[in-house]
mmCIF file of C-alpha atoms in Angstrom:
data_model
loop_
_atom_site.group_PDB
_atom_site.id
_atom_site.type_symbol
_atom_site.label_atom_id
_atom_site.label_comp_id
_atom_site.label_asym_id
_atom_site.label_seq_id
_atom_site.Cartn_x
_atom_site.Cartn_y
_atom_site.Cartn_z
ATOM 1 C CA MET D 1 24.898 14.184 19.141
ATOM 2 C CA ARG D 2 28.347 14.563 19.346
ATOM 3 C CA ALA D 3 30.104 18.065 18.255
ATOM 4 C CA ILE D 4 32.806 17.214 15.868
ATOM 5 C CA TRP D 5 34.269 20.062 15.201
ATOM 6 C CA LYS D 6 34.069 23.781 16.908
ATOM 7 C CA GLY D 7 34.770 27.219 15.649
ATOM 8 C CA ALA D 8 32.723 30.610 14.986
ATOM 9 C CA VAL D 9 31.316 32.441 11.813
ATOM 10 C CA SER D 10 32.383 35.442 11.154
ATOM 11 C CA PHE D 11 30.514 38.120 9.071
ATOM 12 C CA GLY D 12 32.014 41.760 9.004
ATOM 13 C CA LEU D 13 32.596 42.480 12.430
ATOM 14 C CA VAL D 14 30.237 39.937 13.860
ATOM 15 C CA SER D 15 31.996 36.630 15.302
ATOM 16 C CA ILE D 16 29.552 33.699 16.587
ATOM 17 C CA GLY D 17 30.958 30.907 18.060
ATOM 18 C CA VAL D 18 29.420 27.569 17.101
ATOM 19 C CA LYS D 19 29.825 23.600 17.278
ATOM 20 C CA LEU D 20 29.196 21.681 14.505
ATOM 21 C CA TYR D 21 27.099 18.201 13.995
ATOM 22 C CA SER D 22 26.909 15.912 11.705
ATOM 23 C CA ALA D 23 23.219 16.474 10.379
ATOM 24 C CA THR D 24 22.419 12.969 8.468
ATOM 25 C CA GLU D 25 23.448 9.627 9.172
ATOM 26 C CA GLU D 26 23.550 6.276 7.110
ATOM 27 C CA LYS D 27 20.652 3.759 7.698
ATOM 28 C CA ASP D 28 22.475 0.750 5.848
ATOM 29 C CA ILE D 29 22.714 -2.355 7.724
ATOM 30 C CA ARG D 30 26.457 -3.096 7.679
ATOM 31 C CA PHE D 31 28.190 -6.264 8.091
ATOM 32 C CA HIS D 32 31.418 -7.592 9.301
ATOM 33 C CA GLN D 33 33.569 -9.998 7.532
ATOM 34 C CA VAL D 34 33.949 -13.717 8.472
ATOM 35 C CA HIS D 35 35.455 -17.361 7.940
ATOM 36 C CA ARG D 36 32.295 -19.252 6.104
ATOM 37 C CA ASP D 37 33.415 -22.266 8.075
ATOM 38 C CA ASP D 38 33.673 -21.079 11.451
ATOM 39 C CA GLY D 39 32.411 -17.301 11.575
ATOM 40 C CA GLY D 40 35.418 -16.280 12.739
ATOM 41 C CA ARG D 41 36.125 -12.442 12.041
ATOM 42 C CA ILE D 42 38.298 -11.409 9.339
ATOM 43 C CA ARG D 43 41.120 -9.081 10.506
ATOM 44 C CA TYR D 44 43.475 -6.615 8.627
ATOM 45 C CA LYS D 45 46.940 -6.154 9.576
ATOM 46 C CA ARG D 46 48.893 -2.946 8.221
ATOM 47 C CA THR D 47 52.100 -4.350 6.961
ATOM 48 C CA CYS D 48 54.996 -2.686 4.989
ATOM 49 C CA GLN D 49 55.402 -4.316 1.322
ATOM 50 C CA VAL D 50 59.270 -3.400 1.745
ATOM 51 C CA CYS D 51 60.348 -4.945 5.322
ATOM 52 C CA GLY D 52 57.082 -6.904 6.117
ATOM 53 C CA GLU D 53 56.402 -5.554 9.477
ATOM 54 C CA GLU D 54 53.369 -4.698 10.823
ATOM 55 C CA VAL D 55 53.049 -1.168 11.160
ATOM 56 C CA SER D 56 51.530 1.247 13.711
ATOM 57 C CA TYR D 57 49.307 4.079 13.340
ATOM 58 C CA ASP D 58 52.282 6.709 14.664
ATOM 59 C CA ASP D 59 54.542 5.164 11.828
ATOM 60 C CA ILE D 60 52.408 6.007 8.725
ATOM 61 C CA ALA D 61 52.748 8.699 6.934
ATOM 62 C CA LYS D 62 51.321 10.270 3.566
ATOM 63 C CA GLY D 63 52.490 9.557 0.185
ATOM 64 C CA TYR D 64 52.150 11.107 -3.123
ATOM 65 C CA ASP D 65 52.794 8.998 -6.298
ATOM 66 C CA ILE D 66 54.545 10.919 -8.606
ATOM 67 C CA GLY D 67 54.698 8.363 -10.923
ATOM 68 C CA GLY D 68 57.506 5.703 -12.012
ATOM 69 C CA GLY D 69 57.596 3.931 -8.809
ATOM 70 C CA GLU D 70 58.173 7.035 -7.213
ATOM 71 C CA LEU D 71 56.503 8.584 -3.875
ATOM 72 C CA VAL D 72 56.952 12.263 -1.964
ATOM 73 C CA ILE D 73 56.540 11.668 1.501
ATOM 74 C CA LEU D 74 54.538 14.104 3.415
ATOM 75 C CA THR D 75 54.271 14.543 7.278
ATOM 76 C CA ASP D 76 52.136 16.008 9.751
ATOM 77 C CA ASP D 77 55.186 19.187 10.104
ATOM 78 C CA ASP D 78 54.293 19.375 6.363
ATOM 79 C CA PHE D 79 50.418 19.852 6.589
ATOM 80 C CA ALA D 80 50.835 22.174 9.470
ATOM 81 C CA ASP D 81 52.988 25.157 7.725
ATOM 82 C CA LEU D 82 50.086 25.415 5.088
ATOM 83 C CA PRO D 83 48.040 28.051 5.062
ATOM 84 C CA LEU D 84 44.626 27.512 6.317
ATOM 85 C CA ASN D 85 43.030 31.165 7.662
ATOM 86 C CA THR D 86 39.747 29.201 8.054
ATOM 87 C CA SER D 87 40.511 26.631 10.122
ATOM 88 C CA ARG D 88 38.993 27.826 13.103
ATOM 89 C CA ALA D 89 36.760 29.828 11.529
ATOM 90 C CA ILE D 90 33.658 29.866 8.967
ATOM 91 C CA ASP D 91 34.396 33.108 6.945
ATOM 92 C CA VAL D 92 31.152 34.609 4.879
ATOM 93 C CA LEU D 93 32.358 35.792 1.585
ATOM 94 C CA GLU D 94 28.779 36.563 0.151
ATOM 95 C CA PHE D 95 25.243 36.504 0.339
ATOM 96 C CA VAL D 96 23.812 34.722 -3.098
ATOM 97 C CA PRO D 97 19.863 34.017 -3.789
ATOM 98 C CA ALA D 98 19.366 30.059 -3.432
ATOM 99 C CA GLU D 99 18.350 29.085 -6.684
ATOM 100 C CA GLN D 100 21.353 30.032 -8.219
ATOM 101 C CA VAL D 101 23.558 27.230 -6.436
ATOM 102 C CA ASP D 102 23.065 24.174 -8.534
ATOM 103 C CA PRO D 103 22.609 21.365 -6.602
ATOM 104 C CA ILE D 104 25.120 18.896 -7.821
ATOM 105 C CA LEU D 105 27.630 21.153 -5.996
ATOM 106 C CA TYR D 106 26.206 19.979 -2.478
ATOM 107 C CA ASN D 107 28.293 17.246 -0.660
ATOM 108 C CA LYS D 108 27.681 17.093 3.229
ATOM 109 C CA SER D 109 25.134 18.678 6.088
ATOM 110 C CA TYR D 110 26.271 19.879 9.086
ATOM 111 C CA PHE D 111 23.945 21.157 11.902
ATOM 112 C CA LEU D 112 25.468 24.497 13.358
ATOM 113 C CA GLU D 113 24.483 25.324 17.378
ATOM 114 C CA PRO D 114 25.457 28.449 19.301
ATOM 115 C CA GLU D 115 28.024 27.813 21.781
ATOM 116 C CA GLY D 116 28.368 30.167 25.279
ATOM 117 C CA THR D 117 26.550 33.694 24.678
ATOM 118 C CA ALA D 118 26.440 33.519 20.715
ATOM 119 C CA THR D 119 22.954 32.480 20.861
ATOM 120 C CA LYS D 120 21.708 36.041 20.342
ATOM 121 C CA PRO D 121 23.995 37.034 17.125
ATOM 122 C CA TYR D 122 22.929 33.496 16.117
ATOM 123 C CA VAL D 123 19.403 34.145 16.500
ATOM 124 C CA LEU D 124 19.787 37.357 14.523
ATOM 125 C CA LEU D 125 21.856 35.931 11.580
ATOM 126 C CA ARG D 126 19.287 32.776 11.431
ATOM 127 C CA ASN D 127 16.312 35.640 10.941
ATOM 128 C CA ALA D 128 18.158 37.743 8.652
ATOM 129 C CA LEU D 129 19.074 34.961 6.297
ATOM 130 C CA THR D 130 15.061 33.645 6.915
ATOM 131 C CA ASP D 131 14.256 37.436 5.670
ATOM 132 C CA SER D 132 16.572 37.678 2.756
ATOM 133 C CA GLU D 133 15.392 34.916 1.469
ATOM 134 C CA ARG D 134 19.190 34.313 0.367
ATOM 135 C CA VAL D 135 22.144 31.902 1.308
ATOM 136 C CA ALA D 136 25.478 32.669 2.516
ATOM 137 C CA ILE D 137 28.589 31.361 0.708
ATOM 138 C CA VAL D 138 31.583 30.271 2.839
ATOM 139 C CA LYS D 139 34.659 29.039 2.967
ATOM 140 C CA VAL D 140 35.698 26.366 5.871
ATOM 141 C CA ALA D 141 38.171 24.042 6.967
ATOM 142 C CA ILE D 142 37.338 20.744 8.158
ATOM 143 C CA ARG D 143 39.787 17.402 9.145
ATOM 144 C CA GLN D 144 42.645 19.889 7.606
ATOM 145 C CA ARG D 145 40.540 20.437 4.223
ATOM 146 C CA GLU D 146 39.232 23.841 3.029
ATOM 147 C CA GLN D 147 36.115 23.532 1.667
ATOM 148 C CA LEU D 148 33.327 25.710 0.040
ATOM 149 C CA ALA D 149 29.816 25.418 1.828
ATOM 150 C CA THR D 150 26.513 27.381 2.297
ATOM 151 C CA LEU D 151 24.562 28.690 5.208
ATOM 152 C CA ARG D 152 21.015 28.504 4.918
ATOM 153 C CA VAL D 153 18.308 27.608 7.560
ATOM 154 C CA HIS D 154 16.715 24.590 8.199
ATOM 155 C CA GLN D 155 14.134 24.231 10.919
ATOM 156 C CA GLY D 156 15.179 26.901 12.459
ATOM 157 C CA VAL D 157 18.817 26.043 12.885
ATOM 158 C CA LEU D 158 21.893 27.085 10.588
ATOM 159 C CA LEU D 159 22.852 24.601 8.239
ATOM 160 C CA LEU D 160 26.415 24.347 6.685
ATOM 161 C CA ASN D 161 25.793 22.524 3.370
ATOM 162 C CA THR D 162 29.940 21.684 2.214
ATOM 163 C CA MET D 163 30.134 21.853 -1.592
ATOM 164 C CA LEU D 164 32.580 20.353 -4.309
ATOM 165 C CA TRP D 165 34.862 22.724 -6.176
ATOM 166 C CA PRO D 166 33.880 23.897 -9.732
ATOM 167 C CA ASP D 167 36.349 21.804 -11.235
ATOM 168 C CA GLU D 168 35.262 18.842 -9.333
ATOM 169 C CA ILE D 169 32.201 18.459 -11.325
ATOM 170 C CA ARG D 170 32.439 16.252 -14.486
ATOM 171 C CA LYS D 171 31.326 17.512 -17.632
ATOM 172 C CA PRO D 172 28.594 15.264 -19.232
ATOM 173 C CA ASP D 173 30.524 14.009 -22.391
ATOM 174 C CA PHE D 174 27.782 11.718 -24.350
ATOM 175 C CA GLY D 175 27.316 10.934 -27.978
ATOM 176 C CA PHE D 176 23.454 11.606 -28.116
ATOM 177 C CA LEU D 177 24.605 15.528 -27.307
ATOM 178 C CA ASP D 178 25.831 16.169 -30.541
ATOM 179 C CA GLU D 179 22.812 14.535 -32.375
ATOM 180 C CA ASP D 180 20.155 16.729 -34.184
ATOM 181 C CA LEU D 181 17.170 15.239 -32.630
ATOM 182 C CA LYS D 182 13.921 16.433 -32.918
ATOM 183 C CA VAL D 183 10.787 16.244 -30.620
ATOM 184 C CA ARG D 184 7.221 16.392 -32.254
ATOM 185 C CA PRO D 185 5.092 19.226 -30.464
ATOM 186 C CA PRO D 186 2.103 16.484 -29.652
ATOM 187 C CA GLU D 187 4.652 14.202 -28.246
ATOM 188 C CA LEU D 188 5.784 17.274 -25.947
ATOM 189 C CA ALA D 189 2.223 18.089 -25.185
ATOM 190 C CA MET D 190 1.441 14.470 -23.971
ATOM 191 C CA ALA D 191 4.714 14.326 -22.082
ATOM 192 C CA SER D 192 3.734 17.278 -20.368
ATOM 193 C CA SER D 193 -0.146 16.042 -19.863
ATOM 194 C CA LEU D 194 1.739 12.972 -18.169
ATOM 195 C CA ILE D 195 3.742 15.094 -15.907
ATOM 196 C CA ASP D 196 0.649 17.130 -14.752
ATOM 197 C CA SER D 197 -1.159 13.978 -14.306
ATOM 198 C CA MET D 198 1.475 12.943 -12.149
ATOM 199 C CA ALA D 199 2.209 15.807 -10.476
ATOM 200 C CA GLY D 200 2.180 16.364 -6.404
ATOM 201 C CA ASP D 201 3.651 17.943 -3.237
ATOM 202 C CA PHE D 202 6.912 15.908 -2.157
ATOM 203 C CA GLN D 203 6.472 14.062 1.221
ATOM 204 C CA PRO D 204 9.661 12.431 2.295
ATOM 205 C CA ASP D 205 8.030 9.990 4.830
ATOM 206 C CA VAL D 206 6.118 8.636 2.469
ATOM 207 C CA PHE D 207 9.195 6.827 0.707
ATOM 208 C CA THR D 208 10.614 4.064 2.166
ATOM 209 C CA ASP D 209 14.216 1.744 1.630
ATOM 210 C CA ASP D 210 12.029 -1.454 0.933
ATOM 211 C CA TYR D 211 15.453 -3.553 0.173
ATOM 212 C CA ARG D 212 16.334 -2.364 3.844
ATOM 213 C CA ALA D 213 13.536 -3.370 5.505
ATOM 214 C CA ALA D 214 13.373 -7.043 3.370
ATOM 215 C CA LEU D 215 17.089 -7.419 4.617
ATOM 216 C CA GLN D 216 16.211 -6.576 8.025
ATOM 217 C CA GLU D 217 13.070 -9.438 7.902
ATOM 218 C CA VAL D 218 15.732 -11.893 6.947
ATOM 219 C CA ILE D 219 18.185 -11.086 9.899
ATOM 220 C CA ASP D 220 15.602 -11.212 12.296
ATOM 221 C CA ALA D 221 14.509 -14.303 10.540
ATOM 222 C CA LYS D 222 17.685 -15.908 10.830
ATOM 223 C CA VAL D 223 18.180 -14.784 14.966
ATOM 224 C CA GLU D 224 14.411 -16.452 15.403
ATOM 225 C CA GLY D 225 14.965 -19.617 13.565
ATOM 226 C CA ARG D 226 12.279 -18.866 11.197
ATOM 227 C CA GLU D 227 11.245 -19.719 7.806
ATOM 228 C CA VAL D 228 12.186 -16.087 5.773
ATOM 229 C CA VAL D 229 8.857 -15.104 3.636
ATOM 230 C CA GLN D 230 10.026 -14.484 0.230
ATOM 231 C CA PRO D 231 8.969 -11.029 -0.962
ATOM 232 C CA GLU D 232 6.656 -10.747 -3.310
ATOM 233 C CA GLU D 233 8.531 -9.881 -6.809
ATOM 234 C CA ALA D 234 8.105 -7.070 -8.542
ATOM 235 C CA GLU D 235 6.636 -6.498 -11.775
ATOM 236 C CA GLU D 236 9.158 -6.748 -14.510
ATOM 237 C CA ALA D 237 9.643 -3.617 -16.474
ATOM 238 C CA PRO D 238 7.694 -3.165 -19.804
ATOM 239 C CA ALA D 239 9.554 -3.727 -22.799
ATOM 240 C CA ALA D 240 10.441 -0.485 -25.102
ATOM 241 C CA ALA D 241 7.842 0.775 -26.684
ATOM 242 C CA VAL D 242 7.662 1.230 -30.165
ATOM 243 C CA ASP D 243 4.998 4.103 -30.566
ATOM 244 C CA LEU D 244 5.931 6.656 -28.344
ATOM 245 C CA MET D 245 2.907 8.468 -28.126
ATOM 246 C CA ALA D 246 0.798 5.380 -27.334
ATOM 247 C CA ALA D 247 3.128 4.533 -24.388
ATOM 248 C CA LEU D 248 2.338 8.098 -23.519
ATOM 249 C CA LYS D 249 -1.096 8.214 -23.845
ATOM 250 C CA ALA D 250 -1.519 4.918 -21.634
ATOM 251 C CA SER D 251 0.678 6.182 -19.254
ATOM 252 C CA VAL D 252 -1.294 9.217 -18.870
ATOM 253 C CA GLU D 253 -4.644 7.284 -18.534
ATOM 254 C CA ARG D 254 -2.728 4.941 -15.835
ATOM 255 C CA ALA D 255 -1.766 7.660 -13.718
ATOM 256 C CA GLN D 256 -5.303 9.319 -14.022
ATOM 257 C CA ALA D 257 -6.907 5.849 -12.831
ATOM 258 C CA ALA D 258 -4.776 6.006 -9.797
ATOM 259 C CA ARG D 259 -5.870 8.767 -8.636
ATOM 260 C CA GLY D 260 -9.349 7.617 -9.297
ATOM 261 C CA GLU D 261 -9.537 10.679 -11.742
ATOM 262 C CA LYS D 262 -11.405 11.105 -15.324
ATOM 263 C CA PRO D 263 -9.577 11.478 -18.410
ATOM 264 C CA THR D 264 -8.882 15.244 -18.557
ATOM 265 C CA GLY D 265 -7.287 17.566 -21.654
ATOM 266 C CA ARG D 266 -7.051 16.844 -25.116
ATOM 267 C CA GLY D 267 -8.420 13.342 -26.600
ATOM 268 C CA ALA D 268 -10.023 12.856 -23.357
ATOM 269 C CA GLY D 269 -12.524 10.059 -23.299
ATOM 270 C CA GLU D 270 -11.536 8.948 -26.595
ATOM 271 C CA PRO D 271 -9.716 5.409 -27.117
ATOM 272 C CA THR D 272 -5.859 4.744 -27.041
ATOM 273 C CA PRO D 273 -4.452 2.409 -29.762
ATOM 274 C CA ILE D 274 -3.902 -0.071 -27.032
ATOM 275 C CA SER D 275 -7.518 0.189 -25.768
ATOM 276 C CA ALA D 276 -8.754 0.357 -29.384
ATOM 277 C CA ALA D 277 -6.793 -2.762 -30.184
ATOM 278 C CA ARG D 278 -8.160 -4.799 -26.686
ATOM 279 C CA SER D 279 -11.583 -3.792 -27.961
ATOM 280 C CA ALA D 280 -11.138 -4.929 -31.323
ATOM 281 C CA GLN D 281 -9.820 -8.542 -30.253
ATOM 282 C CA ARG D 282 -12.866 -8.930 -28.218
ATOM 283 C CA LYS D 283 -15.558 -7.872 -30.974
ATOM 284 C CA ALA D 284 -13.416 -10.412 -32.768
ATOM 285 C CA ALA D 285 -13.536 -13.164 -30.495
ATOM 286 C CA GLU D 286 -17.352 -12.461 -30.176
ATOM 287 C CA GLN D 287 -18.033 -13.265 -33.776
ATOM 288 C CA LYS D 288 -16.339 -16.148 -34.096
ATOM 289 C CA ALA D 289 -18.370 -17.992 -31.189
ATOM 290 C CA PRO D 290 -21.763 -16.301 -30.501
ATOM 291 C CA PRO D 291 -22.719 -16.784 -26.835
ATOM 292 C CA LYS D 292 -25.554 -19.493 -26.091
ATOM 293 C CA LYS D 293 -27.530 -16.859 -24.660
ATOM 294 C CA ALA D 294 -27.715 -15.126 -27.815
ATOM 295 C CA ALA D 295 -28.419 -18.019 -29.781
ATOM 296 C CA GLY D 296 -31.586 -19.021 -27.395
ATOM 297 C CA LYS D 297 -33.208 -16.010 -27.645
ATOM 298 C CA ARG D 298 -33.084 -16.293 -31.353
ATOM 299 C CA ASN D 299 -34.636 -19.438 -31.261
ATOM 300 C CA ASP D 300 -37.193 -18.154 -28.862
ATOM 301 C CA LYS D 301 -38.447 -15.604 -31.225
ATOM 302 C CA GLY D 302 -38.916 -18.607 -34.274
ATOM 303 C CA ALA D 303 -40.635 -20.508 -31.858
ATOM 304 C CA SER D 304 -42.844 -17.611 -30.961
ATOM 305 C CA ALA D 305 -43.409 -16.975 -34.756
ATOM 306 C CA LYS D 306 -44.126 -20.133 -35.665
ATOM 307 C CA THR D 307 -46.975 -20.201 -33.071
ATOM 308 C CA ALA D 308 -48.374 -17.016 -33.795
ATOM 309 C CA GLY D 309 -48.826 -17.815 -37.870
ATOM 310 C CA LYS D 310 -50.255 -20.987 -36.572
ATOM 311 C CA LYS D 311 -52.790 -19.506 -34.192
ATOM 312 C CA THR D 312 -53.780 -16.750 -37.505
ATOM 313 C CA ALA D 313 -54.222 -19.959 -39.532
ATOM 314 C CA ASP D 314 -56.869 -21.821 -36.814
ATOM 315 C CA LYS D 315 -58.891 -18.299 -36.508
ATOM 316 C CA LYS D 316 -59.105 -18.008 -40.277
ATOM 317 C CA ALA D 317 -60.232 -21.414 -40.735
ATOM 318 C CA ALA D 318 -62.913 -20.767 -37.815
ATOM 319 C CA THR D 319 -64.167 -17.670 -39.355
ATOM 320 C CA GLY D 320 -64.253 -19.694 -43.097
ATOM 321 C CA LYS D 321 -66.714 -22.649 -41.305
ATOM 322 C CA LYS D 322 -68.757 -20.240 -39.506
ATOM 323 C CA ALA D 323 -69.156 -18.321 -42.593
ATOM 324 C CA ALA D 324 -70.344 -21.635 -44.902
ATOM 325 C CA GLY D 325 -72.614 -22.652 -41.636
ATOM 326 C CA GLN D 326 -74.317 -19.186 -41.811
ATOM 327 C CA LYS D 327 -74.982 -19.745 -45.512
ATOM 328 C CA ALA D 328 -76.115 -23.034 -45.286
ATOM 329 C CA GLU D 329 -78.918 -22.467 -42.936
ATOM 330 C CA PRO D 330 -81.254 -20.536 -45.264
ATOM 331 C CA ALA D 331 -80.872 -23.336 -47.782
ATOM 332 C CA LYS D 332 -81.612 -26.018 -45.567
ATOM 333 C CA LYS D 333 -84.732 -23.746 -44.740
ATOM 334 C CA ALA D 334 -85.730 -23.576 -48.091
ATOM 335 C CA ALA D 335 -85.531 -27.341 -48.601
ATOM 336 C CA ALA D 336 -87.572 -28.197 -45.428
ATOM 337 C CA LYS D 337 -90.607 -25.633 -46.936
ATOM 338 C CA LYS D 338 -90.359 -27.767 -50.605
ATOM 339 C CA THR D 339 -91.016 -30.978 -48.484
ATOM 340 C CA THR D 340 -93.859 -29.902 -46.449
ATOM 341 C CA ARG D 341 -95.870 -28.474 -49.531
ATOM 342 C CA LYS D 342 -95.319 -31.681 -51.608
ATOM 343 C CA THR D 343 -96.675 -33.899 -48.365
ATOM 344 C CA ALA D 344 -99.734 -31.795 -48.336
#
C-alpha cells in the first residue's frame, strides 16, 4: 500500500505521527471505451469552448457558476489563503459511544500507521479506545477539504472513517410517512417470527459478487476462444401477496425447512392457507379419479365374499344329504325285516 497523506493525531498535549492509507478498494471490472469497428481507444481532449484550443492541466482553474452564464474563477492562490488549521493534523474533539454515530454518516475508510517513534503513543491510544468502548470524533483536512471523521480500532489498527456533514444528509420526504397505517398484532408477531427464523451471525466472507464472477467468466471465455456458458436463470420473484399473513407463514416455513428445523412457536405444525389449499386439491383429485390399485382391492374382496358364500351353501347341502341318509337307513332295515317274515 502507498501512503496518501502524512500528519499527526493530536489529543491534549499528545501528538502521534501517522501515515494514511486507503482501507478499501473497489473490485469492479473496468473497461476502456473503444471504437466498435477496429478496437481503437477513445480519447477525450480538454478543449476550451470559447477558443477551441486544447488546454493543459496547468492552465485549468476552478469556476463557480453563479447563474445567468456567469462564473467566478478561483485559482490555487485563492485556496491557499483559506484557513485550514487541520491541514496536517487529526484533531481529536471528543470521545463518544460508538452507537451514537449513525452509520449513514460514514463515507470512506483509511488505515493509520504510526510513523517513526510514534509507535508507543499510537498503541496507548489504541488500547485506551478499546477499553473505553468509545470512538474519537476528529477533524481532518484531506485533499484541501476539511472533513469530520471518527477514529476507532479495527483488527489492531486505528481506522479513520471520514463522515458527511449533517447538512449533507437528505431528509426522507415520502407520502406514506403521513398515512395512518396500522399493523395488526398477529402480523407483527408473525413478522418477528420470520426474523427469528432467519437470524444468524454476520460473516462477510460467505457473500460473493455473483455478477462480477459471471462477467469475469464471459471475459475469460472470450480470451480463450471458447463458448460462453450461460448461467442459470434466477427464480422469478413471487408476485405481491394479497394475504400478508399467508405470505409470512409460508416464509417462516421455508426458512425453517432450509435450516432443517421443525416448525416452532404459535401455530406450529398447523397447516398454512397455502398448504391447506394444496391438500384440498390433492383430495379432490383422488376422489375424481380413484387409483386402480384401490379398485382391485375392492373387487378381490367381493370375489372372496362370493366364494365364501358358495362354500357355505355347499357345506349346508352336504350336511342335509348326510342327515337324510341317516334317517333313511332305519326305514330300509324295517322294510327288509317285513319281506323276510313273509317269505318264511
